[in-house]
């Protein structure tokens, strides 16, 4: 909590920081590393991608293989591109599932455009050894996580704009004083956001 800036110490007592209080509002996410990654995802312009990964991890727990109908690792790696690691693999699976199972909506030139679902989801799940019912639950959790994160972002943005008449939305960042450099490959931005939460797990003590 301390290294993630979610608490501060005063007179040997720990108190929730403003970031800690905000992360506490992400009710559907039990792991603090994932809460922190969701906050950072706004700055890296990948909120929906990180929410998708967070929802997958939250639903699957420590056993990511529970998503698959096979326990043979070579079967999984032969079906999916895994060079970017487990997190991006989960994102790829989520995107492919949603593309087939649900209509999506985008705003273009001020107009709401419907992207119709491809269909054939259950057949696709059988082919790629994905458990359909788990992905349905993941998507429900994803919608809740997106709603909670958008609520946090909108609240913080309103406070930022009201604090100074010179503040503009384009300059707003969430719990950082600078805008990070973004990569063209959104997967790299996703990894950067995740590292903001998970770096505490890879610190080596000397």
Coordinates of N, CA, C and O in Angstrom, one line a residue, residues 93-104 115-125 132-137 139-140:
X93 N -8.1 -12.7 -25.9 CA -9.2 -13.7 -25.8 C -10.5 -12.9 -25.5 O -11.6 -13.1 -26.1
X94 N -10.4 -11.9 -24.6 CA -11.6 -11.1 -24.3 C -12.1 -10.4 -25.6 O -13.3 -10.4 -25.9
X95 N -11.2 -9.7 -26.3 CA -11.6 -9.0 -27.5 C -12.3 -9.9 -28.5 O -13.3 -9.5 -29.2
X96 N -11.7 -11.0 -28.8 CA -12.3 -11.9 -29.8 C -13.6 -12.4 -29.3 O -14.5 -12.6 -30.2
X97 N -13.8 -12.7 -28.0 CA -15.1 -13.1 -27.5 C -16.2 -12.0 -27.7 O -17.3 -12.3 -28.2
X98 N -15.8 -10.8 -27.3 CA -16.8 -9.7 -27.3 C -17.2 -9.4 -28.8 O -18.3 -9.1 -29.1
X99 N -16.2 -9.5 -29.7 CA -16.4 -9.2 -31.1 C -17.5 -10.1 -31.7 O -18.3 -9.7 -32.5
X100 N -17.6 -11.3 -31.1 CA -18.5 -12.3 -31.6 C -19.8 -12.3 -30.9 O -20.9 -12.6 -31.4
X101 N -19.8 -12.0 -29.6 CA -21.0 -12.2 -28.7 C -21.9 -11.0 -28.5 O -23.1 -11.1 -28.3
X102 N -21.3 -9.8 -28.6 CA -22.1 -8.6 -28.3 C -22.0 -7.5 -29.4 O -20.9 -7.3 -29.9
X103 N -23.1 -6.8 -29.6 CA -23.0 -5.6 -30.4 C -22.2 -4.6 -29.6 O -22.3 -4.5 -28.4
X104 N -21.4 -3.8 -30.4 CA -20.6 -2.7 -29.7 C -21.0 -1.4 -30.3 O -21.5 -1.3 -31.4
X115 N -21.8 -1.5 -34.1 CA -21.0 -2.5 -34.8 C -21.7 -3.9 -34.4 O -21.6 -4.3 -33.2
X116 N -22.3 -4.5 -35.3 CA -23.0 -5.7 -35.1 C -22.1 -6.9 -34.7 O -21.0 -7.0 -35.3
X117 N -22.5 -7.7 -33.8 CA -21.7 -8.9 -33.4 C -21.6 -9.8 -34.5 O -22.4 -10.0 -35.4
X118 N -20.4 -10.5 -34.5 CA -20.1 -11.5 -35.6 C -21.0 -12.8 -35.5 O -21.4 -13.4 -36.5
X119 N -21.2 -13.2 -34.2 CA -22.0 -14.4 -34.0 C -21.1 -15.6 -34.0 O -19.9 -15.6 -34.2
X120 N -21.7 -16.8 -33.8 CA -20.9 -18.0 -33.8 C -20.0 -18.2 -32.6 O -19.0 -18.9 -32.7
X121 N -20.3 -17.5 -31.5 CA -19.4 -17.5 -30.3 C -19.2 -18.9 -29.7 O -18.0 -19.2 -29.4
X122 N -20.2 -19.7 -29.6 CA -20.0 -21.0 -28.9 C -19.2 -21.9 -29.8 O -18.3 -22.7 -29.3
X123 N -19.3 -21.8 -31.1 CA -18.5 -22.6 -32.0 C -17.0 -22.2 -31.9 O -16.1 -23.0 -31.8
X124 N -16.8 -20.9 -31.8 CA -15.5 -20.3 -31.7 C -14.9 -20.8 -30.3 O -13.7 -21.1 -30.3
X125 N -15.7 -20.8 -29.3 CA -15.2 -21.2 -28.0 C -14.7 -22.7 -28.0 O -13.7 -23.0 -27.4
X132 N -17.2 -20.9 -22.4 CA -18.2 -19.9 -22.8 C -18.8 -19.2 -21.6 O -18.8 -18.0 -21.5
X133 N -19.3 -20.0 -20.6 CA -20.0 -19.5 -19.5 C -19.1 -18.6 -18.6 O -19.6 -17.6 -18.0
X134 N -17.8 -18.9 -18.6 CA -16.9 -18.0 -17.8 C -16.7 -16.7 -18.5 O -16.7 -15.6 -17.8
X135 N -16.6 -16.7 -19.8 CA -16.5 -15.4 -20.5 C -17.7 -14.5 -20.4 O -17.6 -13.3 -20.3
X136 N -18.9 -15.1 -20.3 CA -20.1 -14.4 -20.1 C -20.1 -13.6 -18.8 O -20.4 -12.4 -18.7
X137 N -19.6 -14.3 -17.7 CA -19.5 -13.7 -16.4 C -18.4 -12.7 -16.4 O -18.5 -11.6 -15.7
X139 N -17.6 -10.7 -18.9 CA -18.1 -9.5 -19.5 C -19.0 -8.7 -18.6 O -19.0 -7.5 -18.6
X140 N -19.8 -9.4 -17.8 CA -20.7 -8.7 -16.8 C -19.8 -7.9 -15.9 O -20.1 -6.8 -15.5

